[in-house]
Short mmCIF file of C-alpha atoms in Angstrom, two decimals:
data_model
loop_
_atom_site.label_atom_id
_atom_site.label_comp_id
_atom_site.label_asym_id
_atom_site.label_seq_id
_atom_site.Cartn_x
_atom_site.Cartn_y
_atom_site.Cartn_z
CA MET A 1 0.11 0.13 0.02
CA VAL A 2 1.20 3.47 -0.73
CA ILE A 3 -0.16 6.09 0.76
CA GLU A 4 0.88 9.78 -0.26
CA THR A 5 1.36 12.68 2.63
CA PHE A 6 1.41 16.58 1.93
CA CYS A 7 2.13 17.72 6.00
CA VAL A 8 3.57 16.66 9.02
CA GLU A 9 -0.12 16.61 10.06
CA GLU A 10 -1.18 13.72 7.49
CA THR A 11 1.88 11.88 8.19
CA TYR A 12 1.01 12.02 12.43
CA GLN A 13 -2.12 10.70 11.69
CA LEU A 14 -0.77 7.57 9.23
CA GLY A 15 0.89 7.26 12.10
CA GLN A 16 -2.10 7.18 15.20
CA ARG A 17 -4.07 5.19 12.75
CA MET A 18 -1.71 2.97 12.39
CA GLY A 19 -1.01 2.54 16.57
CA ARG A 20 -4.93 2.17 16.37
CA GLU A 21 -4.66 -0.90 14.40
CA ALA A 22 -1.63 -2.48 15.78
CA LYS A 23 -1.70 -5.58 17.79
CA SER A 24 0.23 -7.07 20.34
CA GLY A 25 3.44 -8.96 19.22
CA GLU A 26 3.64 -6.87 16.26
CA VAL A 27 6.79 -5.52 14.48
CA TYR A 28 6.72 -2.22 13.18
CA CYS A 29 10.40 -1.24 10.59
CA LEU A 30 10.61 2.32 10.31
CA LEU A 31 12.99 3.16 7.33
CA GLY A 32 13.74 6.27 5.89
CA ASP A 33 16.24 9.28 5.69
CA LEU A 34 16.74 11.79 8.48
CA GLY A 35 14.12 14.21 8.35
CA VAL A 36 11.85 12.42 6.66
CA GLY A 37 9.10 12.50 9.07
CA LYS A 38 9.98 9.33 11.51
CA THR A 39 9.69 11.07 14.52
CA ALA A 40 6.03 12.77 13.22
CA PHE A 41 4.71 9.03 12.61
CA THR A 42 6.01 7.77 15.39
CA GLN A 43 4.14 10.41 17.58
CA GLY A 44 1.33 10.18 15.77
CA PHE A 45 1.63 6.36 16.11
CA ALA A 46 1.86 6.96 19.83
CA ASP A 47 -0.77 7.77 20.08
CA GLY A 48 -3.07 5.53 18.11
CA LEU A 49 -1.74 4.00 21.18
CA SER A 50 -3.44 6.07 23.78
CA ILE A 51 0.40 7.41 24.67
CA THR A 52 0.40 10.23 26.26
CA GLU A 53 3.80 11.56 27.20
CA PRO A 54 6.03 13.17 25.00
CA ILE A 55 7.30 10.86 22.34
CA SER A 56 11.12 11.46 21.43
CA SER A 57 13.92 9.57 19.08
CA PRO A 58 15.81 7.29 21.30
CA THR A 59 18.79 7.75 19.33
CA PHE A 60 21.33 7.08 21.73
CA THR A 61 19.23 4.43 24.17
CA ILE A 62 18.46 2.61 21.93
CA ILE A 63 15.24 2.07 23.52
CA GLN A 64 12.34 4.03 24.87
CA GLU A 65 9.53 1.91 26.63
CA TYR A 66 6.40 3.10 27.16
CA GLU A 67 3.40 1.06 29.01
CA GLU A 68 0.94 3.61 29.87
CA GLY A 69 -0.76 3.27 26.92
CA ARG A 70 -3.64 0.51 25.74
CA ILE A 71 -0.55 -1.98 24.53
CA PRO A 72 3.26 -1.54 25.86
CA PHE A 73 4.91 0.58 23.27
CA TYR A 74 8.56 -0.57 22.48
CA HIS A 75 9.82 2.38 19.97
CA PHE A 76 14.13 1.21 19.02
CA ASP A 77 16.52 3.72 16.94
CA VAL A 78 19.22 2.12 16.56
CA TYR A 79 21.25 4.14 13.96
CA ARG A 80 24.01 4.02 16.60
CA ILE A 81 24.77 0.42 17.12
CA SER A 82 27.69 -0.17 15.94
CA ASP A 83 28.05 -3.97 16.41
CA ILE A 84 24.78 -6.49 16.72
CA ASP A 85 25.77 -7.42 20.09
CA GLU A 86 24.37 -4.47 21.42
CA MET A 87 20.86 -5.54 20.90
CA ASP A 88 21.74 -8.83 23.17
CA GLU A 89 23.03 -6.56 25.49
CA ILE A 90 19.42 -4.61 26.06
CA GLY A 91 16.97 -8.38 25.22
CA TYR A 92 16.14 -7.76 22.19
CA GLU A 93 14.05 -11.11 21.86
CA ASP A 94 11.82 -10.08 24.93
CA TYR A 95 10.26 -6.84 23.36
CA PHE A 96 10.13 -8.78 19.83
CA TYR A 97 8.45 -11.59 20.97
CA GLY A 98 7.01 -10.15 24.05
CA GLN A 99 3.56 -9.04 24.03
CA GLY A 100 3.89 -4.92 23.16
CA VAL A 101 4.10 -3.82 19.78
CA CYS A 102 7.63 -2.53 18.89
CA LEU A 103 8.47 0.19 16.07
CA ILE A 104 11.78 -0.16 14.59
CA GLU A 105 13.98 3.19 12.82
CA TRP A 106 16.18 2.14 10.54
CA ALA A 107 15.92 -1.37 10.87
CA ASN A 108 17.67 -2.54 8.55
CA LEU A 109 20.61 -1.72 10.30
CA ILE A 110 19.68 -5.30 13.11
CA GLU A 111 18.25 -7.37 9.70
CA GLU A 112 19.05 -10.41 10.43
CA ILE A 113 17.86 -9.87 14.17
CA LEU A 114 14.43 -9.23 12.98
CA PRO A 115 11.62 -11.34 13.80
CA GLU A 116 9.99 -13.14 9.84
CA ASP A 117 6.34 -11.91 10.43
CA ILE A 118 7.25 -7.86 10.33
CA LYS A 119 5.85 -4.60 8.65
CA VAL A 120 8.03 -2.23 6.94
CA ILE A 121 7.30 1.33 6.49
CA THR A 122 9.61 3.56 4.12
CA ILE A 123 9.69 7.31 4.02
CA GLU A 124 10.61 8.95 1.34
CA LYS A 125 10.46 12.44 0.31
CA ASN A 126 9.93 14.05 -2.99
CA LEU A 127 11.26 17.83 -3.89
CA GLU A 128 9.36 17.75 -6.92
CA LYS A 129 6.16 17.46 -5.08
CA GLY A 130 6.75 19.97 -2.49
CA PHE A 131 8.85 20.31 0.70
CA ASP A 132 6.64 19.00 3.02
CA TYR A 133 5.50 14.82 0.66
CA ARG A 134 6.00 12.25 1.55
CA ARG A 135 5.49 8.90 -0.28
CA ILE A 136 5.10 6.11 2.25
CA THR A 137 4.75 2.74 1.93
CA VAL A 138 3.32 0.02 4.02
CA ARG A 139 3.91 -3.49 3.46
CA GLU A 140 3.74 -7.06 4.95
CA GLY A 141 7.57 -9.05 4.68
CA ILE A 142 10.77 -9.35 4.79
CA LEU A 143 12.73 -5.49 4.28
CA LEU A 144 14.00 -4.82 0.16
#
């Protein structure tokens, strides 16, 4: 499925809809360059899970846990992972195969440890269509 958004609010709203539909045990992989709107999407996703606390990218902590929503939400940012063993150290399997929902930014960097059943969300810019334009592709399966 391909969705086009034309402002930050629409990207947020898409995340919000997907958060409302998210189920326990699901893993979402969020791909896209710096500045494409991953944070806006994630903030909407968390809102869709009924999480009210502020959401920011856990760039330096790797994972941020939110327990207050309708299901636990585990937000990963693995951009700064230098070795896949760092994921073992934080006990990634407990999150990936647990009762919450995971959203992993830069998931392509840890592809070898991702579960088989994932949802992949790719956000891309196209400046020819406008500064705030985003092409968001949502699919199930392996990363490409």
